[in-house]
Coordinates of C-alpha atoms in Angstrom, one line a residue:
M1 CA 162.6 66.5 112.5
F2 CA 161.8 62.9 113.7
E3 CA 158.5 62.0 115.1
E4 CA 157.3 59.0 117.1
N5 CA 154.0 58.5 118.8
G6 CA 152.9 61.9 117.5
K7 CA 155.7 63.8 119.3
S8 CA 158.8 65.4 117.8
L9 CA 162.3 64.7 119.1
N10 CA 163.0 68.5 118.8
D11 CA 160.1 69.1 121.3
N12 CA 162.3 67.6 124.0
T13 CA 165.2 70.0 123.7
E14 CA 165.4 70.6 127.4
N15 CA 165.6 66.9 128.3
N16 CA 168.2 66.3 125.6
E17 CA 170.3 69.2 126.9
A18 CA 170.3 67.8 130.4
E19 CA 171.6 64.5 129.0
R20 CA 174.2 66.1 126.8
K21 CA 176.0 68.6 129.2
E22 CA 179.7 68.9 128.8
P23 CA 181.5 66.2 130.9
E24 CA 183.4 67.6 133.9
N25 CA 186.2 65.0 134.1
T26 CA 188.0 62.7 131.8
A27 CA 186.5 59.6 133.4
E28 CA 183.1 60.6 132.2
I29 CA 184.5 61.3 128.8
R30 CA 186.1 57.9 128.7
E31 CA 182.8 56.3 129.8
E32 CA 181.0 58.2 127.1
S33 CA 183.7 57.2 124.6
A34 CA 183.3 53.5 125.5
D35 CA 179.6 53.9 125.0
S36 CA 180.3 55.6 121.7
E37 CA 182.6 52.9 120.5
S38 CA 179.8 50.4 121.1
I39 CA 177.6 52.2 118.7
G40 CA 180.4 53.0 116.2
I41 CA 181.4 56.5 117.3
T42 CA 185.1 57.1 118.4
E43 CA 186.4 59.2 121.3
E44 CA 188.0 61.6 118.9
A45 CA 184.6 62.1 117.2
V46 CA 182.9 62.8 120.5
S47 CA 185.6 65.3 121.5
E48 CA 185.4 67.0 118.2
N49 CA 181.6 67.3 118.6
V50 CA 182.0 68.8 122.1
E51 CA 184.6 71.3 120.8
E52 CA 182.5 72.2 117.9
S53 CA 179.5 72.8 120.2
R54 CA 181.6 75.1 122.4
E55 CA 182.9 77.1 119.5
E56 CA 179.4 77.4 118.0
N57 CA 178.0 78.6 121.3
T58 CA 180.8 81.2 121.6
D59 CA 180.2 82.4 118.1
N60 CA 176.5 82.6 118.7
S61 CA 177.0 84.6 121.9
E62 CA 179.3 87.1 120.1
E63 CA 176.8 87.5 117.4
S64 CA 174.1 88.3 120.1
Q65 CA 172.0 85.4 118.8
P66 CA 169.8 83.4 121.3
V67 CA 171.6 80.4 122.7
E68 CA 168.4 78.5 122.6
S69 CA 168.4 78.8 118.8
S70 CA 172.0 77.5 118.5
E71 CA 171.6 74.6 120.9
Y72 CA 168.4 73.7 119.2
S73 CA 170.1 73.5 115.9
E74 CA 173.2 71.5 117.2
T75 CA 170.9 69.2 119.2
D76 CA 169.0 68.4 116.1
K77 CA 172.3 67.4 114.5
N78 CA 173.3 65.2 117.4
D79 CA 169.9 63.6 117.5
A80 CA 170.1 62.9 113.9
A81 CA 173.5 61.2 114.3
D82 CA 172.4 59.2 117.2
F83 CA 169.2 58.2 115.5
A84 CA 171.0 57.2 112.3
A85 CA 173.4 55.0 114.3
N86 CA 170.8 53.1 116.2
P87 CA 167.2 54.1 115.3
T88 CA 165.5 51.3 117.1
D89 CA 167.1 51.8 120.5
E90 CA 166.8 55.5 120.3
R91 CA 163.1 55.3 119.4
A92 CA 162.4 52.9 122.2
E93 CA 164.3 55.0 124.8
Y94 CA 162.5 58.2 123.6
T95 CA 159.1 56.5 123.8
A96 CA 159.7 55.2 127.3
D97 CA 160.9 58.7 128.5
E98 CA 157.9 60.4 127.0
N99 CA 155.5 57.8 128.5
A100 CA 157.1 58.4 131.9
K101 CA 156.8 62.1 131.6
T102 CA 153.2 62.1 130.7
E103 CA 152.5 60.1 133.9
E104 CA 154.0 62.9 136.0
P105 CA 151.4 65.2 137.7
G106 CA 151.1 68.6 136.2
Y107 CA 153.1 67.7 133.1
T108 CA 152.1 69.4 129.8
P109 CA 153.8 68.1 126.7
P110 CA 155.1 70.7 124.2
E111 CA 152.5 71.5 121.7
Y112 CA 153.9 74.4 119.6
R113 CA 154.9 72.5 116.5
G114 CA 152.0 70.0 116.9
K115 CA 149.5 72.9 117.0
R116 CA 150.8 74.3 113.8
I117 CA 150.5 71.0 112.1
N118 CA 147.0 70.4 113.6
M119 CA 145.8 73.9 112.6
K120 CA 146.8 73.3 109.0
I121 CA 145.0 70.0 109.0
K122 CA 141.9 71.5 110.6
N123 CA 142.0 74.5 108.1
R124 CA 142.2 72.0 105.2
K125 CA 139.3 70.1 106.6
N126 CA 137.2 73.3 107.2
N127 CA 138.0 74.5 103.6
K128 CA 136.8 71.2 102.2
L129 CA 133.7 71.3 104.3
I130 CA 132.8 74.9 103.3
T131 CA 133.4 74.0 99.6
A132 CA 131.1 71.0 99.9
I133 CA 128.4 73.2 101.5
V134 CA 128.7 75.9 98.9
I135 CA 128.5 73.3 96.1
A136 CA 125.4 71.7 97.7
V137 CA 123.7 75.0 98.1
M138 CA 124.4 76.0 94.5
G139 CA 123.1 72.7 93.3
L140 CA 119.9 73.1 95.3
Y141 CA 119.5 76.7 94.0
L142 CA 119.9 75.6 90.4
L143 CA 117.5 72.7 90.9
L144 CA 114.9 75.1 92.3
I145 CA 115.3 77.5 89.4
G146 CA 114.9 74.6 87.0
V147 CA 111.7 73.4 88.8
V148 CA 110.2 77.0 88.8
A149 CA 111.1 77.6 85.2
S150 CA 109.6 74.3 84.2
G151 CA 106.4 75.1 86.1
V152 CA 106.1 78.6 84.7
F153 CA 106.6 77.3 81.1
G154 CA 104.1 74.6 81.6
Y155 CA 101.6 77.0 83.1
L156 CA 102.0 79.6 80.3
K157 CA 101.9 76.9 77.7
N158 CA 98.1 76.5 78.1
I159 CA 97.3 80.3 78.5
K160 CA 95.2 82.0 75.8
I161 CA 95.3 85.8 75.4
E162 CA 93.0 87.6 73.0
V163 CA 91.1 90.9 72.6
S164 CA 87.3 90.9 72.7
R165 CA 84.7 93.6 73.1
N166 CA 85.2 93.3 76.8
G167 CA 88.9 94.1 76.7
I168 CA 91.8 91.8 77.1
V169 CA 90.8 88.2 77.8
I170 CA 93.3 85.8 79.5
E171 CA 92.2 82.2 79.8
K172 CA 93.7 78.9 80.8
N173 CA 91.9 75.7 79.9
G174 CA 88.7 77.8 79.1
E175 CA 88.7 79.5 82.5
S176 CA 89.4 83.3 82.8
L177 CA 92.4 84.3 84.9
L178 CA 91.2 87.9 85.3
P179 CA 88.7 88.7 88.0
Q180 CA 85.3 88.5 86.5
R181 CA 82.7 91.2 87.2
E182 CA 79.4 89.7 88.3
E183 CA 76.7 90.9 85.9
P184 CA 73.4 91.2 87.9
D185 CA 70.2 91.1 86.0
I186 CA 68.7 94.5 85.2
E187 CA 65.6 95.1 87.2
E188 CA 62.9 97.6 86.6
H189 CA 63.2 100.5 89.0
L190 CA 61.7 103.4 87.2
K191 CA 58.1 102.8 86.4
I192 CA 56.2 104.7 83.8
D193 CA 52.5 105.1 84.2
N194 CA 50.0 105.1 81.4
T195 CA 49.5 108.6 80.0
P196 CA 45.9 109.5 78.9
S197 CA 45.5 110.4 75.3
G198 CA 42.9 112.4 73.3
D199 CA 42.1 116.0 72.6
N200 CA 39.8 116.6 75.6
Q201 CA 40.6 120.1 76.8
T202 CA 38.8 119.8 80.1
N203 CA 40.0 118.5 83.4
Q204 CA 37.6 115.5 82.9
G205 CA 40.4 113.6 81.2
G206 CA 42.7 114.1 84.2
K207 CA 44.4 117.2 82.9
L208 CA 45.7 119.6 85.5
S209 CA 46.3 123.3 85.6
V210 CA 49.8 124.8 86.2
K211 CA 48.8 125.5 89.7
E212 CA 47.7 122.0 90.3
I213 CA 50.8 120.6 88.7
A214 CA 53.0 122.7 91.0
K215 CA 51.2 121.5 94.1
K216 CA 51.5 117.9 93.0
V217 CA 55.1 117.8 91.8
R218 CA 57.1 120.4 93.8
A219 CA 57.5 118.1 96.9
S220 CA 59.2 115.6 94.6
V221 CA 61.8 118.1 93.5
V222 CA 65.1 118.5 95.5
G223 CA 68.1 120.8 95.3
V224 CA 71.4 119.0 94.6
I225 CA 74.6 120.5 96.0
G226 CA 78.0 119.2 95.1
E227 CA 81.2 120.2 96.9
G228 CA 84.5 119.7 95.2
S229 CA 87.0 120.5 98.0
A230 CA 87.2 121.1 101.7
N231 CA 87.3 124.9 101.3
F232 CA 84.2 124.9 99.1
S233 CA 86.1 126.7 96.3
N234 CA 84.4 124.4 93.8
T235 CA 80.7 123.8 94.2
S236 CA 77.8 122.9 91.9
V237 CA 74.1 123.5 92.4
G238 CA 71.4 121.7 90.4
S239 CA 68.0 120.0 90.8
G240 CA 66.9 116.4 91.2
I241 CA 63.8 114.2 91.1
I242 CA 62.8 111.8 93.9
M243 CA 62.2 108.6 92.0
T244 CA 61.3 106.2 94.8
E245 CA 60.1 106.4 98.4
D246 CA 63.3 104.8 99.7
G247 CA 65.6 107.6 98.4
Y248 CA 66.6 107.1 94.8
I249 CA 67.1 110.5 93.1
I250 CA 67.6 111.3 89.4
T251 CA 69.8 114.2 88.3
N252 CA 72.2 115.2 85.6
N253 CA 75.7 113.8 85.4
H254 CA 77.3 117.2 84.8
V255 CA 75.8 118.5 88.1
I256 CA 77.8 116.0 90.3
Q257 CA 80.7 115.3 88.0
G258 CA 84.0 115.8 89.9
M259 CA 82.3 116.5 93.2
T260 CA 83.6 114.8 96.4
K261 CA 80.6 115.5 98.6
I262 CA 77.0 115.6 97.6
S263 CA 73.9 116.6 99.6
V264 CA 70.2 117.2 98.7
I265 CA 67.7 119.6 100.2
T266 CA 64.0 118.8 100.0
D267 CA 61.1 121.2 99.5
S268 CA 60.4 121.0 103.2
G269 CA 64.0 122.0 104.0
D270 CA 65.4 118.7 105.2
K271 CA 69.0 118.0 104.2
Y272 CA 70.5 114.6 103.4
N273 CA 73.9 113.3 102.5
A274 CA 73.8 111.5 99.2
Y275 CA 76.1 109.0 97.4
V276 CA 76.4 108.2 93.7
V277 CA 74.8 105.0 92.6
G278 CA 75.9 105.4 89.0
T279 CA 76.5 107.9 86.2
D280 CA 76.4 107.9 82.4
S281 CA 78.2 110.8 80.7
R282 CA 76.8 110.0 77.2
T283 CA 73.2 110.6 78.3
D284 CA 74.2 113.1 81.1
L285 CA 72.3 111.0 83.6
A286 CA 73.1 110.1 87.2
V287 CA 71.4 108.4 90.1
L288 CA 71.9 109.3 93.8
K289 CA 70.8 107.6 96.9
V290 CA 69.9 109.0 100.4
E291 CA 69.1 107.0 103.5
A292 CA 65.5 107.9 104.0
N293 CA 62.1 106.3 103.7
G294 CA 58.6 107.6 102.9
M295 CA 59.9 110.3 100.6
P296 CA 57.4 111.8 98.1
A297 CA 58.2 110.1 94.9
A298 CA 57.2 111.6 91.5
T299 CA 55.0 109.8 88.9
F300 CA 56.4 109.3 85.4
G301 CA 54.6 109.4 82.1
D302 CA 55.1 108.1 78.6
S303 CA 57.2 110.6 76.6
D304 CA 56.5 108.7 73.4
K305 CA 52.9 110.0 73.5
L306 CA 53.9 113.7 73.5
E307 CA 52.9 115.9 70.6
Q308 CA 54.1 119.2 69.5
G309 CA 52.2 121.9 71.3
D310 CA 51.4 119.9 74.5
M311 CA 51.7 121.7 77.8
A312 CA 55.1 121.6 79.5
V313 CA 56.0 122.7 83.0
A314 CA 59.6 123.0 84.3
I315 CA 60.4 123.0 88.0
G316 CA 63.8 123.5 89.5
N317 CA 66.3 125.8 91.3
P318 CA 67.4 128.5 88.8
A319 CA 70.4 130.5 90.2
G320 CA 70.7 128.2 93.2
I321 CA 68.9 127.2 96.3
Q322 CA 67.7 130.8 97.0
L323 CA 65.2 130.3 94.2
Q324 CA 64.4 126.7 95.0
N325 CA 61.4 125.0 93.2
T326 CA 60.7 127.8 90.7
V327 CA 57.9 126.9 88.3
T328 CA 57.9 128.0 84.6
S329 CA 55.5 126.8 81.9
G330 CA 55.3 126.6 78.2
I331 CA 54.8 124.0 75.5
I332 CA 56.6 121.2 73.8
S333 CA 58.3 123.1 70.9
A334 CA 59.7 120.0 69.2
I335 CA 60.1 116.3 69.6
N336 CA 63.3 114.2 68.9
R337 CA 65.5 117.2 68.3
D338 CA 69.1 116.0 67.6
I339 CA 71.7 118.4 69.0
V340 CA 75.4 118.1 70.0
I341 CA 76.3 119.0 73.5
E342 CA 80.0 118.8 74.5
D343 CA 80.8 116.4 71.6
R344 CA 77.8 114.2 72.6
N345 CA 75.0 113.6 70.1
M346 CA 71.7 113.7 72.0
T347 CA 68.1 113.4 70.9
L348 CA 66.1 115.7 73.2
L349 CA 62.7 117.4 73.8
Q350 CA 62.6 121.1 73.0
T351 CA 60.5 123.4 75.1
D352 CA 60.0 127.1 75.5
A353 CA 59.5 126.8 79.3
S354 CA 62.3 128.8 80.9
I355 CA 65.2 126.5 81.8
N356 CA 68.1 128.3 83.5
P357 CA 71.3 127.2 85.3
G358 CA 70.2 125.3 88.4
N359 CA 67.2 123.7 86.6
S360 CA 69.5 121.0 85.3
G361 CA 68.3 117.6 86.7
G362 CA 64.8 118.9 87.4
P363 CA 61.6 117.6 85.9
L364 CA 59.8 118.6 82.8
V365 CA 56.1 117.7 83.5
N366 CA 53.2 117.1 81.2
E367 CA 49.6 118.4 81.8
Y368 CA 48.8 115.3 83.8
G369 CA 51.4 116.0 86.4
Q370 CA 53.7 113.2 85.1
V371 CA 57.4 113.6 84.6
I372 CA 58.1 113.2 80.9
G373 CA 61.6 114.6 80.7
I374 CA 64.7 115.6 82.7
N375 CA 65.9 119.1 82.1
T376 CA 69.4 119.2 80.9
V377 CA 70.5 122.3 79.0
K378 CA 69.5 125.7 77.7
I379 CA 71.1 127.3 74.6
G380 CA 71.4 130.9 75.5
I381 CA 72.0 133.3 72.6
S382 CA 71.4 137.1 72.9
Y383 CA 68.9 137.1 70.0
Y384 CA 67.2 133.8 70.8
E385 CA 65.0 133.1 73.8
G386 CA 63.1 130.1 75.0
L387 CA 65.3 127.3 73.7
G388 CA 65.4 124.7 76.5
F389 CA 66.0 121.0 76.2
A390 CA 65.1 117.9 78.2
I391 CA 66.0 114.2 78.1
P392 CA 62.9 112.1 77.2
I393 CA 62.0 109.9 80.1
N394 CA 61.5 106.9 77.8
T395 CA 65.2 107.4 76.7
A396 CA 66.3 107.8 80.3
K397 CA 64.4 104.8 81.8
P398 CA 66.7 101.9 80.6
I399 CA 69.8 103.9 81.5
I400 CA 68.5 104.6 85.0
D401 CA 67.4 101.0 85.5
E402 CA 70.9 99.7 84.5
L403 CA 72.7 102.3 86.7
I404 CA 70.7 101.2 89.7
S405 CA 71.1 97.5 88.9
R406 CA 74.8 97.5 87.9
G407 CA 76.2 101.0 88.6
Y408 CA 77.2 101.4 84.9
V409 CA 75.8 101.0 81.4
K410 CA 77.1 97.9 79.6
G411 CA 77.5 97.3 75.8
R412 CA 78.4 100.9 74.7
P413 CA 80.8 100.7 71.8
S414 CA 84.2 102.4 72.2
I415 CA 87.2 102.7 70.0
G416 CA 89.5 103.2 73.0
I417 CA 91.0 106.6 72.0
N418 CA 91.0 110.3 72.9
G419 CA 91.5 112.9 70.2
T420 CA 90.9 116.3 68.9
T421 CA 89.8 117.6 65.5
I422 CA 92.3 118.6 62.9
T423 CA 90.7 121.3 60.7
K424 CA 91.6 122.0 57.1
Q425 CA 93.7 125.0 58.2
D426 CA 95.5 123.0 60.9
A427 CA 96.2 120.2 58.4
M428 CA 97.8 122.7 55.9
F429 CA 99.9 124.3 58.7
Y430 CA 101.2 121.1 60.3
G431 CA 101.5 119.1 57.1
L432 CA 98.8 116.6 58.3
K433 CA 95.4 115.5 56.9
E434 CA 92.0 116.6 58.1
G435 CA 90.5 114.3 60.6
L436 CA 90.8 113.2 64.3
Y437 CA 94.3 113.6 65.9
I438 CA 94.9 110.8 68.4
E439 CA 96.1 112.0 71.8
Y440 CA 95.7 108.8 73.8
V441 CA 95.1 105.1 73.1
H442 CA 93.7 102.9 75.8
P443 CA 96.2 100.1 76.4
H444 CA 93.5 97.4 76.8
S445 CA 91.8 98.4 73.5
D446 CA 92.0 96.5 70.2
A447 CA 93.2 99.7 68.6
Y448 CA 96.3 99.6 70.8
R449 CA 96.9 96.0 70.0
K450 CA 96.6 96.6 66.3
G451 CA 99.3 99.3 66.5
I452 CA 97.4 102.6 66.5
Q453 CA 99.3 105.1 68.5
R454 CA 99.5 108.7 69.7
G455 CA 100.1 111.1 66.9
D456 CA 98.2 109.2 64.3
V457 CA 95.3 111.0 62.4
I458 CA 92.1 109.1 61.7
T459 CA 91.0 110.4 58.3
K460 CA 88.1 107.9 57.6
M461 CA 85.9 105.5 59.4
N462 CA 84.4 102.7 57.2
G463 CA 85.3 104.8 54.2
T464 CA 83.5 108.0 55.4
P465 CA 85.8 111.1 55.6
L466 CA 85.9 112.6 59.1
T467 CA 86.1 116.3 59.8
S468 CA 85.1 116.4 63.5
T469 CA 84.8 114.2 66.6
E470 CA 81.0 114.3 66.4
E471 CA 81.1 112.5 63.1
I472 CA 83.3 109.6 64.3
K473 CA 81.0 109.2 67.4
K474 CA 77.9 109.3 65.2
I475 CA 79.3 106.5 63.0
R476 CA 80.6 104.5 66.0
D477 CA 77.2 104.6 67.8
Q478 CA 75.6 102.8 64.8
F479 CA 77.4 99.7 66.0
K480 CA 77.6 97.7 69.2
A481 CA 80.5 96.5 71.3
G482 CA 82.2 93.5 69.5
D483 CA 81.6 94.8 66.0
T484 CA 84.5 95.4 63.6
V485 CA 85.1 98.8 61.9
T486 CA 87.8 100.0 59.6
L487 CA 89.8 103.1 60.5
T488 CA 92.0 104.9 57.9
I489 CA 95.1 106.2 59.6
F490 CA 97.5 108.9 58.3
R491 CA 101.0 108.4 59.6
A492 CA 104.4 109.6 58.3
G493 CA 102.9 110.9 55.0
K494 CA 101.0 107.6 54.3
E495 CA 97.6 106.2 54.8
R496 CA 96.8 102.7 56.0
D497 CA 93.6 100.9 57.0
F498 CA 93.2 99.1 60.4
D499 CA 90.3 96.7 61.2
I500 CA 89.6 97.0 64.9
I501 CA 87.1 95.6 67.3
L502 CA 84.9 98.0 69.2
M503 CA 85.3 97.6 72.9
D504 CA 82.8 97.7 75.7
E505 CA 83.1 101.2 77.2
A506 CA 82.1 100.0 80.7
E507 CA 84.9 97.5 80.7
L508 CA 87.5 100.0 79.6
N509 CA 86.2 102.3 82.3
R510 CA 86.6 99.5 84.8
I511 CA 90.2 98.7 84.0
G512 CA 91.5 102.1 83.0
R513 CA 91.0 105.4 81.4
P514 CA 88.0 105.7 79.2
D515 CA 87.9 107.3 75.7

């Protein structure tokens, strides 16, 4: 109730009880009464207090309440009365008693109520400290967010994003933020020798017989084997031409496409593991490399000097390695024959020399023993015979040089879409228009950026109606990457024109799915 020097008077209950025991005789009561009169308390008041204390203790005992609790309460009342009568003397006496007690050895002052008070004070201090820490952390967090947001905004403020023929271009202050592919210079790797000209029918002009051609060239022809899986359930067999002594080999793309392991077998029976240097699906060309030196390289002639009726000899592996380096002969049946192969428009040499499955990638040789074409396909129809085709070597040379130098062909125009033809019958049945149904749009193409989407139908390109995929590719190939063309799109019963930039096919292949 009352505190002095940090200690409560109630904490000294035991000491107060000892001082306030019931007097045993009247003399002591008179003494106490005399003392009481000196402080303004009569003898009758003291007696009444004693009797009240006895009655209260008796009542508490009958009620089975702790005596300590009753005495504690009555003592508080007595202390209050004493303190009210003479607070100064009582405080001085109490302080002296407490100081004397603390000097006694082994004395431990009561701490119960003090602890409760101290705990509350400490809890309040801890709560304030925790609150301050939380506020400080939140302030630092918000400050950090502000700094980061400000930095990001300032960084993005100077970024420029646009679509070019090379795909999406992201620049900041004129510098590209996307990794740039190093573009090595294209070096000459395939060398074409001069081809004699004239109508000299004898060997004096360097012309060779079929027998001599076979002896000269067959060592430069290899068998190409592609394996698609570990259990050899998917394999491919074709032919190839040794281009250089250090192991560069030319073949067809369709021979190795999708193969995970490639090997080559030479005319002498040596087998080498090969890896792909580069491929080009448009021209159906591929370049392989084996780790070898001193290989018998072929010589290459000028296909532009060919004339209809010139001798042509085909060497390859029809029906597989079992018939390796089979030789067939004929003539050049036609030059610059435009045909469509698997949606590809190709200008090829036509020959009646027998070209069968397995000859693909092998050489077509002129009468001087020079390779002037790469066998690629045979059109086999029951009532037609002798229709074989080869890629002119002059057409293949720049592709092969770029594949070896860069691993890809740059600058090919691409719309950035995949699609299938909608025929007139399909258009009537599905309520669409005749043209090219779009199945996929490359996300890095300008067509995607302009809003062309899956399900659209391209009905025209630069105003020309489209009825097949061959037509759109033929028109596309008249342009180069970076040019703008106009596509007429049919969507939801309406037609709309879109001006798009043709992309670089090599760049689209580099960053995603090609068209």
